[in-house]
Coordinates of N, CA, C and O and ligand atoms in Angstrom, one line a residue:
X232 N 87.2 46.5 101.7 CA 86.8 47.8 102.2 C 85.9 48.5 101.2 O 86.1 48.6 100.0
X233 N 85.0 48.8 101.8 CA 84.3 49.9 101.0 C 84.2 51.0 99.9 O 84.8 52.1 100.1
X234 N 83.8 50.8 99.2 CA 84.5 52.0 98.2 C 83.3 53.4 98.4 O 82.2 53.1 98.3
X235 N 83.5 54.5 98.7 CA 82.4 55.5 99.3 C 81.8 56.1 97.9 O 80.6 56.2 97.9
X236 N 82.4 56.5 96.6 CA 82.5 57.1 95.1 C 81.7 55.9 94.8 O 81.8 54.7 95.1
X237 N 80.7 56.8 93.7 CA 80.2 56.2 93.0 C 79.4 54.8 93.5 O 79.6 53.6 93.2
X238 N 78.4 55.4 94.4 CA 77.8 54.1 95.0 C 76.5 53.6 94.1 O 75.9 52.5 94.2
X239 N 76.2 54.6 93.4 CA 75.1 53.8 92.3 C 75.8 53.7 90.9 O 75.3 54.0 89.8
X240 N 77.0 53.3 91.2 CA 77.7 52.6 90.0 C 77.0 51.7 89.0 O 77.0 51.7 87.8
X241 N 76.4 50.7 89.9 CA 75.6 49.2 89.3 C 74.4 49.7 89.4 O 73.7 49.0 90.0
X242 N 74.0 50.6 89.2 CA 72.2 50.8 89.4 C 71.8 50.6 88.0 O 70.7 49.9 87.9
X243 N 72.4 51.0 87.1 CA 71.6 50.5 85.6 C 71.7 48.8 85.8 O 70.7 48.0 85.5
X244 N 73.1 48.3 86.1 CA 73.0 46.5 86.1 C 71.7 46.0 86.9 O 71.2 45.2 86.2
X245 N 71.1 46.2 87.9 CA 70.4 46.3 88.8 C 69.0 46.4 88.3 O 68.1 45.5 88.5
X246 N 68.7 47.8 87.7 CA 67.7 48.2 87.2 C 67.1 47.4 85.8 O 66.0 47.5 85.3
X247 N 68.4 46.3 85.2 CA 67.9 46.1 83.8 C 67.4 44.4 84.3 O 66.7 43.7 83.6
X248 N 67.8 43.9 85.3 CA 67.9 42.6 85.2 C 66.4 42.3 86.3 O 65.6 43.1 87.0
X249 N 66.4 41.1 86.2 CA 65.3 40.6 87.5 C 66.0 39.1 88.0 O 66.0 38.2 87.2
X250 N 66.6 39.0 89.7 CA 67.8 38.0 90.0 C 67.4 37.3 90.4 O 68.1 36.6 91.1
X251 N 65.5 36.8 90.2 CA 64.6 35.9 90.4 C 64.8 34.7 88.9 O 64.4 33.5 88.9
X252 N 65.5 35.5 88.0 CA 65.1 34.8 86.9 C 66.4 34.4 86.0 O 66.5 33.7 85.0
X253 N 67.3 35.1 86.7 CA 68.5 35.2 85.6 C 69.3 34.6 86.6 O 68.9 34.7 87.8
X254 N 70.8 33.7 86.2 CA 71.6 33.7 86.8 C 72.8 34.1 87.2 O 73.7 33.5 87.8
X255 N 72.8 35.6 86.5 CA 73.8 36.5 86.6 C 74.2 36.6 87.7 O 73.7 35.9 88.5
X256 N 75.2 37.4 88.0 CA 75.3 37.7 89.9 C 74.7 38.6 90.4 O 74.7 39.6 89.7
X257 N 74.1 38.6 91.4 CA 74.2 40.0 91.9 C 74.7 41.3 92.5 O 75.7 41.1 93.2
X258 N 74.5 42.4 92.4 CA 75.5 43.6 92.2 C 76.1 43.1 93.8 O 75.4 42.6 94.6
X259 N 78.0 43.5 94.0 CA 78.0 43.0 94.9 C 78.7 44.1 95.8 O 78.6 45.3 95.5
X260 N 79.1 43.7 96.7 CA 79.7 45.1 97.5 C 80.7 45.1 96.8 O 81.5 44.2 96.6
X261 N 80.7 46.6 96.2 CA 82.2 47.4 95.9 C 83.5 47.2 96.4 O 83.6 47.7 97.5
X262 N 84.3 46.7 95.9 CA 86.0 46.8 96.9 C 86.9 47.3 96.6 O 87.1 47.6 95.5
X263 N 87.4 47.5 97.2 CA 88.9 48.4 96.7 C 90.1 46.8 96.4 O 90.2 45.6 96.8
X264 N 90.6 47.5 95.8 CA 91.7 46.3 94.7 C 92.9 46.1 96.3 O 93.5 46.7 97.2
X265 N 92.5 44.8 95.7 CA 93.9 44.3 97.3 C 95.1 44.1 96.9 O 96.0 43.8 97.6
X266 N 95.3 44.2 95.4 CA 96.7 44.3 94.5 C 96.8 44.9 94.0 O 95.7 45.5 93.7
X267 N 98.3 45.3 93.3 CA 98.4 46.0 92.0 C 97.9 46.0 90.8 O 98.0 46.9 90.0
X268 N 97.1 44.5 90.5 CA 97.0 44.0 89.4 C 95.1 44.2 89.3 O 94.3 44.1 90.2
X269 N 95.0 44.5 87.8 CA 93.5 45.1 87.8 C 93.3 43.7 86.8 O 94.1 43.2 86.2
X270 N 91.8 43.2 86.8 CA 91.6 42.3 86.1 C 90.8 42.9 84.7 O 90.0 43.8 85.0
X271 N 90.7 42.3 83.2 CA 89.9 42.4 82.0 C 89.4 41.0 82.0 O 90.0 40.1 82.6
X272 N 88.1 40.8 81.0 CA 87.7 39.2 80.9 C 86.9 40.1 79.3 O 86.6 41.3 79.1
X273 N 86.7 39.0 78.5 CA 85.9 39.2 77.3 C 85.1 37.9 77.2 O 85.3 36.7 77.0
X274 N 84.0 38.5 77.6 CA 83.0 37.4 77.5 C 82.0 37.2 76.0 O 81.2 38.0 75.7
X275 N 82.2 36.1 75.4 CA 81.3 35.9 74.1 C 80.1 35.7 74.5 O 80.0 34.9 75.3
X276 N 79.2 36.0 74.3 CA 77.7 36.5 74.4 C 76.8 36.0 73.0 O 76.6 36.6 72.0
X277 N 76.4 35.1 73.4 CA 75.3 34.6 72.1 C 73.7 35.2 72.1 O 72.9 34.3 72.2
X278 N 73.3 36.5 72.1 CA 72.0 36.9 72.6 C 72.0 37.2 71.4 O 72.9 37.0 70.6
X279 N 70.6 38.0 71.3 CA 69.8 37.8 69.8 C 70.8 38.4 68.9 O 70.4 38.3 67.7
X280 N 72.0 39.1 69.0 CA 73.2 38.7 68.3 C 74.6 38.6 68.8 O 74.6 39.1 69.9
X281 N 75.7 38.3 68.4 CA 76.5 37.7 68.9 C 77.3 39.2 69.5 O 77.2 40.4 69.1
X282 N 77.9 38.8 70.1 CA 79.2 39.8 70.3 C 79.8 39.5 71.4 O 79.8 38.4 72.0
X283 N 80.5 40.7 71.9 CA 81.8 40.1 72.8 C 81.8 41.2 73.8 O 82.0 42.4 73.4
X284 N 81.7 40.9 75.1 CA 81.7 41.9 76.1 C 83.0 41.7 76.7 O 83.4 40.7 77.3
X285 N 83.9 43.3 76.1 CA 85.1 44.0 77.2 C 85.0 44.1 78.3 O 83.8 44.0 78.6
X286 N 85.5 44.2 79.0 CA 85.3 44.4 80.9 C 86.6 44.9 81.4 O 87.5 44.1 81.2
X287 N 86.9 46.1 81.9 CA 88.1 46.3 82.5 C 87.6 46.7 83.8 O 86.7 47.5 84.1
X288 N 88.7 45.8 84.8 CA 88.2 46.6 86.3 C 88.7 48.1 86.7 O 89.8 48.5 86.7
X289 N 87.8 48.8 87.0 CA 88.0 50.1 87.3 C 87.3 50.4 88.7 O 86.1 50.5 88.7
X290 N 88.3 50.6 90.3 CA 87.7 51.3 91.2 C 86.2 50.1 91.6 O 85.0 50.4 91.7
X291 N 86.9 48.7 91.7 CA 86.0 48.2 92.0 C 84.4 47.4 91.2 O 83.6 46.5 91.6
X292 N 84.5 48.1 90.0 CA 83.5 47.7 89.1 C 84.2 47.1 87.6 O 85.4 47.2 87.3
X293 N 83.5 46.7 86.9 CA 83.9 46.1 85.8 C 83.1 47.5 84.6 O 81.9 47.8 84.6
X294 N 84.0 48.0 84.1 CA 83.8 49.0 83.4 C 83.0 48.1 82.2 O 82.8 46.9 82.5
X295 N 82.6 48.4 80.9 CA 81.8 47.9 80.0 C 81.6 47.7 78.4 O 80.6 48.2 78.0
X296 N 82.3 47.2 77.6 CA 81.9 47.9 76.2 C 81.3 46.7 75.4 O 82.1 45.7 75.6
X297 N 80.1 46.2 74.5 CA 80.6 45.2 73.9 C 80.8 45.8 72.3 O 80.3 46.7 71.7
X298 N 81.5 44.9 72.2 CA 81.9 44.5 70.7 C 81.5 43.4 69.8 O 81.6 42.2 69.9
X299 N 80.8 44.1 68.9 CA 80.2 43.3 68.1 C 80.8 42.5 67.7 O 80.5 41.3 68.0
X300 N 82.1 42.7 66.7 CA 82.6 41.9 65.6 C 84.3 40.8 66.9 O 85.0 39.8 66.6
X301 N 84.3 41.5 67.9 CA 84.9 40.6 68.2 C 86.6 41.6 68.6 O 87.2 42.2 67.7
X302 N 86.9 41.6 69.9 CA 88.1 42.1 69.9 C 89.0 42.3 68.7 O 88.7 41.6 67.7
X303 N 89.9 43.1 68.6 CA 91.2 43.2 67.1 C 92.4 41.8 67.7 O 92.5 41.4 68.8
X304 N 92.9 41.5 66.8 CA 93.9 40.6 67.0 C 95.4 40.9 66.7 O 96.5 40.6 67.1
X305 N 94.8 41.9 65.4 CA 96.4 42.4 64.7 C 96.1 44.0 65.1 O 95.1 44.7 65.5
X306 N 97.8 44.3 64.8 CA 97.9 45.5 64.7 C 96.8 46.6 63.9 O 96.3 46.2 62.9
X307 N 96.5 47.9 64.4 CA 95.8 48.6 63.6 C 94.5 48.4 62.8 O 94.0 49.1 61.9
X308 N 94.2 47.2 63.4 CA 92.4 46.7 63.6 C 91.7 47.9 64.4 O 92.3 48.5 65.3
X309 N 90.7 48.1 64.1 CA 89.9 48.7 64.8 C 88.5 48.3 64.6 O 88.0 48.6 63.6
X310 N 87.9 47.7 65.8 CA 86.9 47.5 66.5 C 85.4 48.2 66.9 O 85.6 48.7 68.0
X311 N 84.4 48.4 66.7 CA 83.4 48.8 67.0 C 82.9 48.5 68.8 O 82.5 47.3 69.1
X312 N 83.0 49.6 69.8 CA 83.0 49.1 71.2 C 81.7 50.0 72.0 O 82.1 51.1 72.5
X313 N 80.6 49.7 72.0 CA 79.9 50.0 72.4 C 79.5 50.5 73.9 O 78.7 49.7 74.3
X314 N 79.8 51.3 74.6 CA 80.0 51.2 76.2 C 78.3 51.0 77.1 O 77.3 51.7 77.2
X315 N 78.5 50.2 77.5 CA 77.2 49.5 77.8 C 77.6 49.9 79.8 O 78.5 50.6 80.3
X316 N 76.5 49.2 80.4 CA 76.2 49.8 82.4 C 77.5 48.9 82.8 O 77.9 47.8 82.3
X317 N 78.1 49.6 83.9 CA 79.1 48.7 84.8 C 78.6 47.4 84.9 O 77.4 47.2 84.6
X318 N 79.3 46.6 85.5 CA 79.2 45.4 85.7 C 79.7 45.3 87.0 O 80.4 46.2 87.4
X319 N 79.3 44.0 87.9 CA 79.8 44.0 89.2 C 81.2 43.0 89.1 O 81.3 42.4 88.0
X320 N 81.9 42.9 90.0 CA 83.8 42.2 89.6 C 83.5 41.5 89.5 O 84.0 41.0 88.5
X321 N 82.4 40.6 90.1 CA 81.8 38.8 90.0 C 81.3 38.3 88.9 O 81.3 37.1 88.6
X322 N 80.8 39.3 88.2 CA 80.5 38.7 86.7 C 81.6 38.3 85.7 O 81.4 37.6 84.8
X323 N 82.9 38.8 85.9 CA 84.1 38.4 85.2 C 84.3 36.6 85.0 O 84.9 35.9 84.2
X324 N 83.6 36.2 86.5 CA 83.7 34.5 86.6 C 82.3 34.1 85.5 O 82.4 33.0 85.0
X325 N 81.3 34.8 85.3 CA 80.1 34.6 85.4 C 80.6 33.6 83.8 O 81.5 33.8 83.0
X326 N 79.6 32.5 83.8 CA 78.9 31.7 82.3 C 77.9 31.5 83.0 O 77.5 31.8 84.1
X327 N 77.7 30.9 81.8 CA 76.0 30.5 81.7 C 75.2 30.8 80.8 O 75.5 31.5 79.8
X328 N 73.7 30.1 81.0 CA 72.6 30.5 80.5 C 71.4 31.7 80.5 O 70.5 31.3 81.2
X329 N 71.2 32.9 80.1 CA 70.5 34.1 80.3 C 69.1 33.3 79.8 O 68.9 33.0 78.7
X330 N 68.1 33.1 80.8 CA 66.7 32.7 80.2 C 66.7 33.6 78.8 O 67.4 34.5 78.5
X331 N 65.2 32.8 78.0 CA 64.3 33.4 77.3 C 63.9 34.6 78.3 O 64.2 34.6 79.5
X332 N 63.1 35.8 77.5 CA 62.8 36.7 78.5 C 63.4 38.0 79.4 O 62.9 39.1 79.7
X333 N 64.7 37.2 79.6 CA 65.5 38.3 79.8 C 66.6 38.9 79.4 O 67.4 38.3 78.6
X334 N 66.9 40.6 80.1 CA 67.7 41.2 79.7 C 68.9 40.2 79.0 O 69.2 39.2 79.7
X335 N 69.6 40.5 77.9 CA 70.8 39.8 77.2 C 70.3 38.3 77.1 O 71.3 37.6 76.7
X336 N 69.2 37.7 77.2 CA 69.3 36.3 77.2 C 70.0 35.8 76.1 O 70.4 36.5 75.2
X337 N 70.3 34.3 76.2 CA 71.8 34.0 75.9 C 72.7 33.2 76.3 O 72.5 32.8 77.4
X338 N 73.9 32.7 75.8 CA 75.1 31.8 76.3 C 75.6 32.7 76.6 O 75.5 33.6 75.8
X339 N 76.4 33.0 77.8 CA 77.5 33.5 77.8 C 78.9 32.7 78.4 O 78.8 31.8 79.2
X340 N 80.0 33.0 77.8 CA 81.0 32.0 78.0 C 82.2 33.0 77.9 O 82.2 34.0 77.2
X341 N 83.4 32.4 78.7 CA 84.6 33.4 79.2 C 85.4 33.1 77.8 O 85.5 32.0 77.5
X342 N 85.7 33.9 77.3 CA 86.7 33.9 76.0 C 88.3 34.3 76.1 O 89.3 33.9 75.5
X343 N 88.1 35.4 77.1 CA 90.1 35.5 77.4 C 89.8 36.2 78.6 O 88.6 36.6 78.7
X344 N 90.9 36.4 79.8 CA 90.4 37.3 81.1 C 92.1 37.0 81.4 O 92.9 36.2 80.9
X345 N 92.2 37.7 82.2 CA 93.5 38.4 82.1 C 94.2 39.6 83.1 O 93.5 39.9 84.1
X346 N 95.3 40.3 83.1 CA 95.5 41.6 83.7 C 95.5 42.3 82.5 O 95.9 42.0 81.4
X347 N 95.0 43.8 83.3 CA 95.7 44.6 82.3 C 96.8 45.7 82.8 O 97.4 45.4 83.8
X348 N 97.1 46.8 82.4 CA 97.9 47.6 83.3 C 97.8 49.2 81.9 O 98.0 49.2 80.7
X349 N 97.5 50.1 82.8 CA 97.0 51.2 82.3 C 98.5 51.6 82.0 O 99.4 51.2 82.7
X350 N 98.7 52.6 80.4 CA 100.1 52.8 79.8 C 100.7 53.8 80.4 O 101.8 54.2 80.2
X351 N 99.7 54.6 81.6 CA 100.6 55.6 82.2 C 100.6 54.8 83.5 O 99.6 54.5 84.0
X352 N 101.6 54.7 84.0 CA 102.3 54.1 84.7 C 102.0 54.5 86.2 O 102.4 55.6 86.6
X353 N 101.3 53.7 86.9 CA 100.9 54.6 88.3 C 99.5 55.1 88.1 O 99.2 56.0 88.9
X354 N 98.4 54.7 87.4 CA 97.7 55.6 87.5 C 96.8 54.7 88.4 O 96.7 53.4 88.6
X355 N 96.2 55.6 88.8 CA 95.4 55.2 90.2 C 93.9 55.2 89.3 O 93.8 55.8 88.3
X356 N 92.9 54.6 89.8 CA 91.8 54.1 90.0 C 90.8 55.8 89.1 O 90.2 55.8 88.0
X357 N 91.1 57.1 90.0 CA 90.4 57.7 89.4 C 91.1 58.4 88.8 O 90.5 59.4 88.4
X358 N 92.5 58.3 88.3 CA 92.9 58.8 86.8 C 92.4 57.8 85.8 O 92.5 58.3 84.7
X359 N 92.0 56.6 85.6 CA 91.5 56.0 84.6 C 90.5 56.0 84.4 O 90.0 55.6 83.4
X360 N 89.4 56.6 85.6 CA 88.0 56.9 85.3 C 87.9 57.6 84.6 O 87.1 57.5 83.7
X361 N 89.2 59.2 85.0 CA 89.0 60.4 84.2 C 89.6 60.2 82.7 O 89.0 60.8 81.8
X362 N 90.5 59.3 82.5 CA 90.8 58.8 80.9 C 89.7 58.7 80.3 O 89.5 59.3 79.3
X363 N 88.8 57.6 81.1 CA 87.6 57.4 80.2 C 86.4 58.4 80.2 O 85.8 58.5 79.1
X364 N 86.1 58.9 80.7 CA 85.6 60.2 80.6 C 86.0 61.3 79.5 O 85.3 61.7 78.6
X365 N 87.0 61.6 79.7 CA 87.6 61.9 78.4 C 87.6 61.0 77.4 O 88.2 61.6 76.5
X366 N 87.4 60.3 77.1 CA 87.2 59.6 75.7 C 88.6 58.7 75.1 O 88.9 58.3 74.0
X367 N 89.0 58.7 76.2 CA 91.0 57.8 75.7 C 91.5 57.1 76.8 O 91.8 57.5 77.9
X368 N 91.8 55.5 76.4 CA 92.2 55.0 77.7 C 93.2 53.4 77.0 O 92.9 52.2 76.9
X369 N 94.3 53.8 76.7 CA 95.8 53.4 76.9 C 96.0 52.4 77.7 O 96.0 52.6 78.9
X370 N 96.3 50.5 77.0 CA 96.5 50.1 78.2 C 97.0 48.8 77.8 O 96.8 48.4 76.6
X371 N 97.5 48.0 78.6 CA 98.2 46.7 78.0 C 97.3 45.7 78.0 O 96.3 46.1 78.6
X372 N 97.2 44.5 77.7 CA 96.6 43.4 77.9 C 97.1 42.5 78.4 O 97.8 42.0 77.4
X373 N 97.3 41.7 79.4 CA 98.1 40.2 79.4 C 96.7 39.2 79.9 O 96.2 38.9 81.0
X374 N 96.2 38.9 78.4 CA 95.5 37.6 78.7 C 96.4 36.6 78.0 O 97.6 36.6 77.6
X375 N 95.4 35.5 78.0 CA 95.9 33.9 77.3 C 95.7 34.0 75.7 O 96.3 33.2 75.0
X376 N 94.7 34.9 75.3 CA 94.7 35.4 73.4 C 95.2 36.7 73.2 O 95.9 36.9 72.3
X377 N 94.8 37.4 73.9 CA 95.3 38.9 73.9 C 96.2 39.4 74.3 O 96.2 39.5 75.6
X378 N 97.4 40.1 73.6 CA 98.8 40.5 74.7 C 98.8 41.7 73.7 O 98.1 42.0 72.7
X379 N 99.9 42.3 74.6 CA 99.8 43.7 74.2 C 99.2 45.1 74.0 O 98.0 45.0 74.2
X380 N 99.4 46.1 73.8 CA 98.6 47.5 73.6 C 98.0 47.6 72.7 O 98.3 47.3 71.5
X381 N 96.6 48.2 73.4 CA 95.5 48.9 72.9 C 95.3 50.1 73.4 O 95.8 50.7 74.4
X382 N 94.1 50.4 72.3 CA 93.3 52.1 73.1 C 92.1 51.8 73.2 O 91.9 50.7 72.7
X383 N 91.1 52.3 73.6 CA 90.1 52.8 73.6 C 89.6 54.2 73.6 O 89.7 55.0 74.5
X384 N 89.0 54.5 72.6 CA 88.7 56.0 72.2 C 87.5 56.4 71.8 O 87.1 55.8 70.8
X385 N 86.9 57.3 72.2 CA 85.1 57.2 72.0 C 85.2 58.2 70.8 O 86.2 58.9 70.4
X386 N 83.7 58.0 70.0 CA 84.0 58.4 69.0 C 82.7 59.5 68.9 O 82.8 60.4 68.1
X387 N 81.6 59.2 69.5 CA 80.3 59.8 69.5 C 80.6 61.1 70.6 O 81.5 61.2 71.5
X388 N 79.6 61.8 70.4 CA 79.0 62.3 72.1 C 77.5 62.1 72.4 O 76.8 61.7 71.5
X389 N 76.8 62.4 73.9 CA 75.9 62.5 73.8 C 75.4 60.9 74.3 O 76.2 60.2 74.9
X390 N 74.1 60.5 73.9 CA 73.4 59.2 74.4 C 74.1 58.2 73.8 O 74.2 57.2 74.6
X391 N 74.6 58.1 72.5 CA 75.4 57.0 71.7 C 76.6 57.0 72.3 O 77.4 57.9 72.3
X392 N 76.8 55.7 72.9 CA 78.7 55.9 73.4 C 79.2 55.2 72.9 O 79.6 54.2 73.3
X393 N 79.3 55.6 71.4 CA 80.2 54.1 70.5 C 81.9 54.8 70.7 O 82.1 56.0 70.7
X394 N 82.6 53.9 70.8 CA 84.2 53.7 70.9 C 84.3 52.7 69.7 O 83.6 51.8 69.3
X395 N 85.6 53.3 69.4 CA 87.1 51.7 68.9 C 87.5 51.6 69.9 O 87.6 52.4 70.8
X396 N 87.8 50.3 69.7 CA 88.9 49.5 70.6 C 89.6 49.2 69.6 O 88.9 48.7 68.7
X397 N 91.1 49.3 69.3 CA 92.2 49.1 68.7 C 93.5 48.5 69.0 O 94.1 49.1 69.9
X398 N 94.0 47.6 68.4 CA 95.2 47.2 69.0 C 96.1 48.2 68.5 O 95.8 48.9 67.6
X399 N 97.2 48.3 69.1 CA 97.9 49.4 68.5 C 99.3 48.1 68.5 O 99.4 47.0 68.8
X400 N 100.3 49.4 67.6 CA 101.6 48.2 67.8 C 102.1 48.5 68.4 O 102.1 49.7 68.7
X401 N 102.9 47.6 69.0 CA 104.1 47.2 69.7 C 105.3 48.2 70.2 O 105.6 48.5 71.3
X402 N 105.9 48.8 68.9 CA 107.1 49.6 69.2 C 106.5 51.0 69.3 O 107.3 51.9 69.3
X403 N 105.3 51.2 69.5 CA 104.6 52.5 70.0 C 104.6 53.7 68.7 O 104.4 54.9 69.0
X404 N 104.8 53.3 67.2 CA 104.8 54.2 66.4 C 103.6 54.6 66.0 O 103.5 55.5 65.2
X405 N 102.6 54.0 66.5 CA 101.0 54.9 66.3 C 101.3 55.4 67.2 O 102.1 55.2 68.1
X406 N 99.9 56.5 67.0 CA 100.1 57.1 68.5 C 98.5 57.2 68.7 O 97.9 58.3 69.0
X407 N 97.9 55.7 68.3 CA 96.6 56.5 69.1 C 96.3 54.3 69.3 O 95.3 53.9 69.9
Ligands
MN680 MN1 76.5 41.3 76.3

């Protein structure tokens, strides 16, 4: 089904690429989630420098951040997460080769992908937009490297959208 919100979601993905030349996917029709279960993927990205693209599904798109130095692994790591244009859900499968030439050219290859599940419990599609908008977004991981809670919390305002991404611990005594 169609999603009616936010229909030029993928217009920067769209606008930066040319699908004559790259083998990315193309932006695809928006869907609404046919499960409970939302998907994350981190894809390692070898373009003219390395890093690692976050991806959380949100409301049909793959939300965006990359990370330079590479997801946190332990507790109370914190991460440099750059919030980069939505992504369409189909790129979560995506590898490959990004020609010379173009936008991100590059290996890209799936590193962990997974569910995640937002820490407030129930929250629907556009309370995690509004999390992220607000600048804070609470949530578990169950991939195959990655388990457990994180945040994401922006740290700039304005044109720079840099965030942490942080693992937090376990028994919930941080509180961010
Ligand atoms: Mn990238």
């Amino acid at each position: 089904m169609p999603v009616s919100k936010q229909e030029d979601a993928l217009g920067a993905y769209t606008r930066k690429r040319n699908f004559g030349n790259t083998p990315e996917p193309l932006k695809n029709d928006r869907v609404s989630r046919t499960g409970p279960n939302r998907q994350f993927v981190i894809q390692r990205h070898h373009a003219s420098t390395l890093h690692f693209d976050f991806r959380l599904e949100v409301d049909g798109v793959l939300k965006s951040w990359a990370v330079p130095k590479g997801p946190p692994q332990a507790a109370g790591i914190r991460r440099l997460a750059i919030k980069v244009e939505d992504h369409p859900l189909s790129y979560a499968k995506f590898e490959g080769t990004i020609p010379e030439g173009n936008y991100g050219a590059g290996k890209v290859k799936i590193w962990d992908h997974g569910w995640y599940l937002p820490e407030v419990q129930g929250a629907s599609d556009k309370d995690i937009n509004s999390q992220i908008r607000k600048g804070s977004l609470k949530f578990i991981l169950q991939g195959r490297k990655l388990k457990g809670k994180f945040v994401l919390t922006k740290f700039t305002k304005g044109e720079r959208d840099q965030w942490l991404l942080i693992k937090r611990k376990e028994d919930g005594s941080d509180t961010k």
